Coordinates of C-alpha atoms in Angstrom, one line a residue:
M19 CA -89.1 -65.9 63.3
G20 CA -90.8 -68.8 65.0
T21 CA -89.8 -72.5 65.1
N22 CA -87.4 -73.4 62.3
T23 CA -89.3 -76.1 60.4
S24 CA -86.2 -77.5 58.5
S25 CA -84.4 -78.3 61.8
I26 CA -87.3 -80.3 63.1
V27 CA -87.5 -82.2 59.8
E28 CA -83.9 -83.1 60.2
Q29 CA -84.5 -84.3 63.8
S30 CA -87.5 -86.4 62.6
L31 CA -85.4 -88.1 59.9
T32 CA -82.6 -88.8 62.4
A33 CA -85.2 -90.4 64.7
L34 CA -86.5 -92.5 61.8
L35 CA -83.1 -93.6 60.4
D36 CA -82.6 -96.3 63.0
D37 CA -86.2 -97.5 62.8
S38 CA -85.9 -100.6 60.6
T39 CA -89.7 -100.9 60.3
F40 CA -89.8 -97.6 58.4
L41 CA -88.9 -98.0 54.7
P42 CA -87.5 -101.5 55.3
E43 CA -86.6 -101.7 51.6
L44 CA -83.7 -99.4 52.4
S45 CA -80.6 -100.7 54.3
G46 CA -76.9 -100.0 54.8
E47 CA -75.2 -97.3 52.8
G48 CA -78.2 -97.0 50.5
R49 CA -80.4 -96.2 53.4
S50 CA -78.0 -93.5 54.7
K51 CA -77.9 -91.9 51.2
A52 CA -81.7 -92.0 50.8
F53 CA -82.1 -90.2 54.2
T54 CA -79.6 -87.6 53.1
S55 CA -81.7 -87.1 50.0
L56 CA -84.8 -86.8 52.1
T57 CA -83.2 -84.2 54.3
S58 CA -82.2 -82.1 51.3
I59 CA -85.6 -82.4 49.6
L60 CA -87.8 -81.7 52.6
S61 CA -85.7 -78.8 54.1
T62 CA -85.6 -76.7 51.0
P63 CA -88.3 -75.2 48.8
N64 CA -88.8 -76.2 45.1
H65 CA -89.3 -72.6 44.0
V66 CA -88.9 -69.1 45.5
H67 CA -90.7 -66.5 43.5
K68 CA -90.0 -62.8 44.4
S69 CA -91.1 -59.6 42.7
F70 CA -91.6 -55.9 43.4
L71 CA -95.2 -54.9 42.7
R72 CA -95.5 -51.6 40.9
V73 CA -98.4 -49.8 42.6
A74 CA -99.8 -46.3 41.7
L75 CA -101.2 -44.7 44.9
Q76 CA -104.2 -42.4 45.0
D77 CA -102.0 -39.4 45.8
G78 CA -100.1 -39.9 42.5
R79 CA -97.0 -41.6 43.8
V80 CA -95.7 -44.9 42.4
I81 CA -94.2 -47.4 44.9
R82 CA -92.6 -50.8 44.6
I83 CA -93.7 -53.4 47.2
P84 CA -91.8 -56.6 47.8
A85 CA -93.9 -59.7 47.3
F86 CA -93.2 -63.5 47.5
R87 CA -94.7 -66.8 46.6
V88 CA -92.7 -69.8 47.9
Q89 CA -93.6 -73.3 46.7
H90 CA -92.0 -75.8 49.0
N91 CA -93.1 -79.3 47.8
N92 CA -95.9 -80.7 45.7
I93 CA -95.2 -84.5 45.9
I94 CA -98.7 -85.1 47.4
G95 CA -100.7 -82.5 45.4
P96 CA -100.8 -78.9 44.2
Y97 CA -99.0 -76.3 46.4
K98 CA -101.4 -74.7 48.9
G99 CA -101.0 -71.9 51.4
G100 CA -102.1 -68.4 52.4
I101 CA -101.0 -65.0 51.3
R102 CA -100.2 -62.6 54.2
F103 CA -100.1 -58.9 54.1
H104 CA -97.8 -57.7 57.0
N105 CA -94.8 -55.5 57.5
S106 CA -92.8 -58.4 59.0
V107 CA -93.0 -60.5 55.8
D108 CA -89.6 -61.7 54.4
E109 CA -88.3 -64.5 52.3
D110 CA -87.2 -66.6 55.3
E111 CA -90.6 -66.4 57.0
V112 CA -92.5 -67.2 53.9
S113 CA -90.2 -70.2 53.1
N114 CA -90.5 -71.5 56.7
L115 CA -94.3 -71.3 56.5
A116 CA -94.5 -72.9 53.1
S117 CA -92.6 -75.9 54.5
L118 CA -94.9 -76.0 57.5
M119 CA -97.9 -76.3 55.0
T120 CA -96.3 -79.3 53.3
L121 CA -96.0 -81.0 56.6
K122 CA -99.4 -80.0 57.9
N123 CA -101.2 -81.3 54.8
A124 CA -99.2 -84.6 55.0
L125 CA -100.1 -85.0 58.7
H126 CA -103.8 -84.5 58.1
E127 CA -104.0 -86.5 54.9
V128 CA -105.0 -83.5 52.8
P129 CA -103.9 -84.0 49.1
F130 CA -102.0 -80.7 48.8
G131 CA -98.4 -79.7 49.0
G132 CA -97.1 -76.6 50.7
G133 CA -96.8 -73.0 49.6
K134 CA -97.0 -69.6 51.1
G135 CA -97.2 -66.0 49.9
G136 CA -96.6 -62.6 51.4
V137 CA -96.6 -58.9 50.6
V138 CA -94.6 -56.5 52.8
I139 CA -97.3 -54.0 53.7
D140 CA -99.5 -52.9 56.6
P141 CA -103.0 -53.0 55.0
K142 CA -104.2 -50.3 57.3
D143 CA -101.9 -47.8 55.5
F144 CA -103.7 -48.2 52.2
E145 CA -107.1 -47.1 50.7
V146 CA -109.5 -49.8 49.6
K147 CA -108.8 -49.0 45.9
E148 CA -105.0 -49.3 46.6
L149 CA -105.4 -52.7 48.3
N150 CA -107.5 -53.9 45.3
L151 CA -104.7 -52.9 43.0
I152 CA -102.1 -54.6 45.2
C153 CA -104.1 -57.8 45.0
R154 CA -104.5 -57.6 41.3
K155 CA -100.8 -56.9 40.8
Y156 CA -99.9 -59.9 42.9
V157 CA -101.9 -62.1 40.6
Q158 CA -100.5 -60.5 37.5
Y159 CA -96.9 -60.9 38.6
F160 CA -97.4 -64.6 39.7
S161 CA -100.1 -65.7 37.3
Q162 CA -98.0 -68.3 35.6
V163 CA -97.1 -70.2 38.8
I164 CA -100.6 -70.2 40.5
G165 CA -103.8 -71.9 39.5
P166 CA -106.3 -74.6 40.5
E167 CA -104.0 -77.5 39.6
K168 CA -100.7 -75.7 40.4
D169 CA -100.8 -73.6 43.5
I170 CA -103.9 -72.5 45.3
P171 CA -103.5 -69.5 47.6
A172 CA -105.9 -68.6 50.5
P173 CA -106.3 -65.9 53.2
D174 CA -103.7 -65.4 55.9
V175 CA -102.7 -62.6 58.3
G176 CA -104.0 -59.3 56.8
T177 CA -106.1 -60.9 54.1
G178 CA -109.6 -62.3 54.0
E179 CA -112.4 -63.2 51.6
R180 CA -112.5 -59.8 50.1
E181 CA -108.9 -60.1 48.9
M182 CA -109.5 -63.7 47.7
D183 CA -112.5 -62.5 45.6
W184 CA -110.4 -59.8 44.0
M185 CA -107.6 -62.1 43.3
M186 CA -109.8 -64.8 41.8
G187 CA -111.5 -62.1 39.6
E188 CA -108.1 -61.1 38.3
Y189 CA -107.0 -64.7 37.7
K190 CA -110.2 -65.2 35.7
S191 CA -109.5 -62.0 33.6
I192 CA -105.9 -63.2 32.8
H193 CA -107.0 -66.7 32.0
P194 CA -110.3 -66.4 30.0
G195 CA -112.1 -69.7 29.3
M196 CA -110.1 -71.6 32.0
K197 CA -111.4 -73.0 35.2
Y198 CA -111.0 -70.4 37.9
R199 CA -113.2 -71.3 40.9
G200 CA -110.5 -73.4 42.5
S201 CA -107.7 -70.8 41.9
F202 CA -108.2 -69.4 45.3
T203 CA -109.9 -70.6 48.5
G204 CA -111.3 -68.6 51.4
K205 CA -113.6 -66.7 49.0
S206 CA -117.0 -65.3 49.8
I207 CA -119.9 -67.7 49.5
V208 CA -121.3 -65.8 46.5
N209 CA -118.0 -66.4 44.7
G210 CA -117.8 -70.1 45.4
G211 CA -116.5 -70.1 48.9
S212 CA -117.4 -72.7 51.5
L213 CA -119.7 -72.3 54.4
G214 CA -117.7 -72.4 57.6
R215 CA -114.4 -71.6 56.0
K216 CA -114.0 -68.3 57.9
Q217 CA -114.5 -69.9 61.2
A218 CA -112.7 -73.2 60.4
T219 CA -109.3 -72.4 61.8
G220 CA -110.6 -71.1 65.1
K221 CA -113.0 -74.0 65.5
G222 CA -110.2 -76.5 64.8
V223 CA -107.9 -74.8 67.3
Y224 CA -110.5 -75.1 70.1
F225 CA -111.4 -78.6 69.1
S226 CA -107.8 -79.7 69.4
L227 CA -107.8 -78.5 73.0
R228 CA -111.3 -79.9 73.8
Y229 CA -110.5 -83.3 72.3
M230 CA -107.3 -83.6 74.3
L231 CA -108.6 -82.4 77.7
H232 CA -112.1 -84.1 77.5
D233 CA -112.5 -86.8 74.8
F234 CA -109.0 -88.3 75.0
V235 CA -108.5 -88.0 78.7
T236 CA -111.9 -89.4 79.5
A237 CA -111.5 -92.4 77.1
E238 CA -107.9 -93.1 78.2
Y239 CA -107.9 -92.1 81.8
K240 CA -106.7 -95.4 83.2
W241 CA -104.0 -95.8 80.6
L242 CA -102.7 -92.2 81.2
T243 CA -102.4 -92.8 84.9
E244 CA -100.1 -95.7 84.2
R245 CA -97.8 -93.7 82.0
D246 CA -94.5 -92.4 83.3
N247 CA -94.9 -89.3 81.1
I248 CA -94.5 -85.7 82.1
F249 CA -97.1 -84.5 79.6
A250 CA -99.7 -87.1 80.8
K251 CA -99.3 -85.8 84.3
T252 CA -100.0 -82.2 83.1
V253 CA -103.3 -83.1 81.3
L254 CA -104.4 -85.3 84.3
D255 CA -103.8 -82.3 86.6
H256 CA -106.2 -80.3 84.5
K257 CA -108.9 -83.0 84.2
D258 CA -112.3 -81.7 85.5
K259 CA -110.6 -78.5 86.6
S260 CA -112.2 -75.1 86.2
L261 CA -109.9 -73.8 83.5
T262 CA -108.8 -70.2 83.0
M263 CA -107.9 -69.2 79.4
A264 CA -106.1 -66.3 77.8
I265 CA -106.1 -65.7 74.1
Q266 CA -103.5 -63.6 72.3
G267 CA -105.1 -62.2 69.1
F268 CA -108.8 -61.5 68.7
G269 CA -109.1 -61.7 64.9
N270 CA -110.7 -64.4 62.8
V271 CA -109.0 -67.2 64.8
G272 CA -108.8 -65.8 68.4
S273 CA -112.4 -64.5 68.5
V274 CA -113.7 -67.9 67.2
V275 CA -111.7 -69.7 69.8
A276 CA -113.2 -67.5 72.5
A277 CA -116.7 -68.0 71.2
E278 CA -116.2 -71.8 71.1
A279 CA -114.9 -71.8 74.7
K280 CA -117.9 -69.8 75.9
K281 CA -120.4 -72.2 74.5
C282 CA -118.6 -75.5 75.2
Q283 CA -120.4 -77.7 77.7
L284 CA -117.7 -80.4 77.9
L285 CA -114.9 -78.3 79.4
N286 CA -115.4 -76.0 82.4
N287 CA -113.5 -73.1 81.0
K288 CA -113.7 -69.3 81.0
V289 CA -111.8 -66.7 79.0
V290 CA -110.3 -64.3 81.4
A291 CA -108.0 -62.3 79.0
V292 CA -107.8 -61.4 75.4
S293 CA -105.4 -59.1 73.5
D294 CA -104.8 -57.6 70.1
S295 CA -102.0 -55.3 68.7
N296 CA -103.1 -52.5 71.0
V297 CA -104.2 -53.8 74.4
T298 CA -104.9 -56.7 76.8
L299 CA -108.3 -56.9 78.5
Y300 CA -108.5 -58.9 81.8
N301 CA -111.3 -60.0 84.1
A302 CA -110.7 -62.8 86.6
E303 CA -114.5 -63.6 86.5
G304 CA -114.5 -64.0 82.8
L305 CA -114.9 -61.6 79.9
D306 CA -118.1 -61.0 78.1
I307 CA -117.0 -62.5 74.8
T308 CA -120.3 -61.9 73.0
E309 CA -120.2 -58.2 73.6
L310 CA -116.5 -58.0 72.7
I311 CA -117.1 -59.7 69.3
K312 CA -120.0 -57.4 68.7
Y313 CA -117.8 -54.4 69.5
T314 CA -114.9 -55.4 67.2
K315 CA -117.2 -55.9 64.3
T316 CA -118.0 -52.2 64.3
N317 CA -114.6 -50.9 65.2
D318 CA -112.2 -52.2 62.5
G319 CA -111.6 -55.4 64.5
D320 CA -110.0 -53.6 67.4
L321 CA -110.7 -54.3 71.1
P322 CA -111.7 -51.4 73.4
T323 CA -108.6 -49.5 74.6
N324 CA -109.9 -47.1 77.3
E325 CA -112.7 -46.8 79.9
E326 CA -114.9 -45.0 77.5
S327 CA -114.8 -47.6 74.8
L328 CA -115.2 -50.4 77.4
K329 CA -118.4 -48.7 78.5
E330 CA -119.5 -48.4 74.9
A331 CA -118.9 -52.2 74.5
N332 CA -120.7 -52.9 77.8
V333 CA -117.7 -54.9 79.0
K334 CA -116.1 -55.0 82.5
A335 CA -112.3 -55.4 82.3
T336 CA -109.0 -54.2 83.4
I337 CA -106.9 -52.6 80.7
C338 CA -103.3 -53.8 80.5
D339 CA -100.4 -53.7 78.2
R340 CA -100.8 -55.9 75.2
D341 CA -97.8 -58.1 76.1
E342 CA -98.9 -58.8 79.7
L343 CA -101.3 -61.4 78.4
L344 CA -98.5 -63.9 77.7
T345 CA -97.3 -64.1 81.3
L346 CA -100.7 -64.2 83.1
D347 CA -101.3 -66.9 85.6
V348 CA -103.8 -69.0 83.6
D349 CA -104.2 -72.6 82.8
V350 CA -104.5 -72.4 79.0
L351 CA -102.8 -69.9 76.7
V352 CA -104.0 -69.7 73.1
L353 CA -101.5 -68.0 70.7
A354 CA -103.5 -66.6 67.7
A355 CA -101.5 -63.6 66.6
L356 CA -98.1 -63.7 64.9
G357 CA -94.9 -65.8 65.0
G358 CA -92.2 -65.6 67.6
Q359 CA -94.3 -64.4 70.4
I360 CA -92.9 -66.7 73.0
N361 CA -89.1 -66.7 72.8
Q362 CA -85.9 -66.8 74.8
G363 CA -86.7 -63.4 76.3
N364 CA -90.0 -64.3 78.0
M365 CA -90.1 -68.1 78.0
K366 CA -89.2 -68.4 81.7
N367 CA -92.1 -66.1 82.6
I368 CA -94.8 -68.3 81.0
K369 CA -97.1 -69.6 83.6
A370 CA -99.7 -71.4 81.6
K371 CA -99.2 -75.2 81.5
I372 CA -101.1 -75.8 78.2
L373 CA -100.3 -73.8 75.1
V374 CA -102.3 -74.0 71.9
E375 CA -100.8 -72.5 68.6
G376 CA -103.6 -70.9 66.6
A377 CA -101.0 -68.8 64.7
N378 CA -98.1 -70.3 62.7
A379 CA -94.8 -70.6 64.6
P380 CA -95.7 -68.4 67.6
I381 CA -93.1 -70.2 69.8
T382 CA -89.5 -70.2 68.9
G383 CA -87.4 -73.4 68.9
D384 CA -85.5 -72.4 72.1
A385 CA -88.7 -71.6 73.9
D386 CA -90.4 -74.8 72.7
S387 CA -87.6 -76.9 74.0
Y388 CA -87.5 -75.1 77.4
L389 CA -91.2 -75.3 78.0
S390 CA -91.5 -78.9 76.9
E391 CA -88.8 -79.8 79.5
Q392 CA -90.9 -78.2 82.1
G393 CA -93.9 -80.5 81.2
T394 CA -95.8 -77.8 79.4
V395 CA -98.2 -79.3 76.9
I396 CA -97.9 -77.5 73.6
I397 CA -100.5 -78.3 70.9
P398 CA -98.5 -77.2 67.9
D399 CA -99.6 -75.2 64.8
I400 CA -99.2 -78.2 62.5
L401 CA -101.9 -80.0 64.5
A402 CA -104.1 -77.3 66.0
N403 CA -104.6 -74.7 63.2
A404 CA -105.2 -77.1 60.3
G405 CA -108.9 -76.3 60.1
G406 CA -108.4 -73.6 57.6
V407 CA -106.6 -75.7 55.0
I408 CA -108.9 -78.7 55.6
V409 CA -112.0 -76.6 54.8
S410 CA -110.1 -75.0 52.0
Y411 CA -109.7 -78.5 50.5
F412 CA -113.5 -78.9 50.9
E413 CA -114.0 -75.6 49.2
W414 CA -111.7 -76.7 46.3
L415 CA -113.6 -79.9 46.0
Q416 CA -117.0 -78.2 46.0
G417 CA -115.8 -75.8 43.3
R418 CA -114.8 -78.7 41.1
E419 CA -118.0 -80.6 41.7
T420 CA -120.3 -77.5 41.8
Q421 CA -122.1 -79.2 44.7
F422 CA -121.9 -77.5 48.0
Y423 CA -122.0 -78.7 51.6
S424 CA -124.2 -77.2 54.4
E425 CA -122.3 -75.5 57.3
E426 CA -123.2 -78.5 59.5
Q427 CA -121.7 -80.9 57.0
V428 CA -118.5 -78.8 56.7
Y429 CA -117.9 -78.8 60.5
K430 CA -118.7 -82.6 60.8
K431 CA -116.2 -83.4 58.0
L432 CA -113.6 -81.0 59.6
Y433 CA -114.0 -82.6 63.1
D434 CA -113.9 -86.1 61.7
K435 CA -110.7 -85.4 59.8
M436 CA -108.9 -83.7 62.7
Q437 CA -110.1 -86.5 65.1
N438 CA -108.5 -89.1 62.9
T439 CA -105.2 -87.3 63.2
F440 CA -105.6 -86.9 67.0
K441 CA -106.2 -90.6 67.3
T442 CA -102.9 -91.2 65.6
V443 CA -100.7 -88.7 67.4
Y444 CA -102.1 -88.3 70.9
P445 CA -101.4 -91.9 72.1
Q446 CA -97.8 -91.7 70.9
Y447 CA -97.3 -88.3 72.5
F448 CA -98.4 -89.5 75.9
G449 CA -96.7 -92.9 75.4
D450 CA -93.2 -91.8 74.6
A451 CA -90.7 -89.0 75.4
F452 CA -91.2 -86.8 72.2
P453 CA -93.0 -83.5 72.5
L454 CA -96.2 -83.4 70.5
R455 CA -94.7 -81.2 67.8
Q456 CA -92.0 -83.8 67.2
N457 CA -94.5 -86.6 67.0
C458 CA -96.5 -84.7 64.4
Y459 CA -93.5 -83.9 62.3
I460 CA -92.4 -87.6 62.4
H461 CA -95.8 -88.7 61.1
A462 CA -95.8 -86.1 58.4
V463 CA -92.2 -86.9 57.4
M464 CA -93.0 -90.6 57.3
K465 CA -95.9 -89.9 54.9
L466 CA -93.8 -87.6 52.6
S467 CA -90.8 -89.9 52.7
T468 CA -92.8 -92.9 51.7
V469 CA -94.4 -91.1 48.8
L470 CA -91.0 -89.7 47.6
F471 CA -89.5 -93.2 47.8
K472 CA -92.4 -94.9 46.0
Q473 CA -92.2 -92.3 43.2
G474 CA -88.5 -92.8 42.8
K475 CA -87.5 -89.3 43.9
L476 CA -84.6 -90.3 46.1
Y477 CA -82.1 -91.4 43.4

């Protein structure tokens, strides 16, 4: 389990309680009671749906698979969040990720609430027909609680546009005559998906890094030099530096981050290491990202694992254990795999001074606190990996309007929206003592708290 979202929500509300400029209508005992209500509302989900999917396998066996759909909060709009297929899925993880989605959408002014789904399987253990059945069963079991105006799932770890197409098709069959295009996002283009959706999370992750180290530092250089701020010192130390980068995870997010780093002309960076669930590949001179992406596309998404497959991929690299990547002596570490990767057991061995969370909750709370105290800049998941849900919102809008954006329009809208958020949180991060994650949570909690108060939900 990664960072506990509810504990950071409580910390954010504690910080806001004594700020008389926030919700000035509340004072005295009434203010304390309202903040107690906010803590209760924002730290618990509205609904936890759990079922055991009955699935008939190709070999004649019938199995029951645990499945979840957690709906955290919908005060801003319909629940929204991915469905992950992974062996590590459990109720606590899904609930934590659902609350993160609520906060992420609030931070980026996306009119959705937070939800999350999960199925406890390793997709590689099942035939295509079996996966299709699992997807259809998921929709059948939760069909009454999802929909375009209720709860809109999307891809996550272990799922993609194929699974979303299957699920949308099943939703359409169960609800004939009803609007169905907006029931799922992350679909294929032919089924109403948005151009750029598949690459959106990775592009947003890299943009959050590039904007901080280039755009913001360039524009605010003099101001940053005047700050007595440990994080400002870290980014200034990396200004105009030749940056080395390691990327954990080389799937839809990590591979796109690597590709963006390769083509970026504004930062002098090179990717020296990448890893997946099998291996770490390292080359101090920089890896050939183009060839690696080409190789993974024809090898079930896996990186080369031996000298023979490296030769086949036409890539020069040293083969290392998959976990070695985390402790390499690099400038930037992008975490684009699973949660809880940096924890109490390895946090003191992390050498990178800039960490970017492409995955959800890859750094535990203890590790986050320790690294922040060392002046490590952590661009958190709530900020960095919002590209997927932002473009999911664009997809949802396009489906409603049946008018579609070009890929160029999608990316411009994505960058504009993320940039607006950066302009809000980066100055405060470098101007006060709170880590960036805490700053982001405070802004999200302020938005949610204001809406809850205005709608009379605190009484």
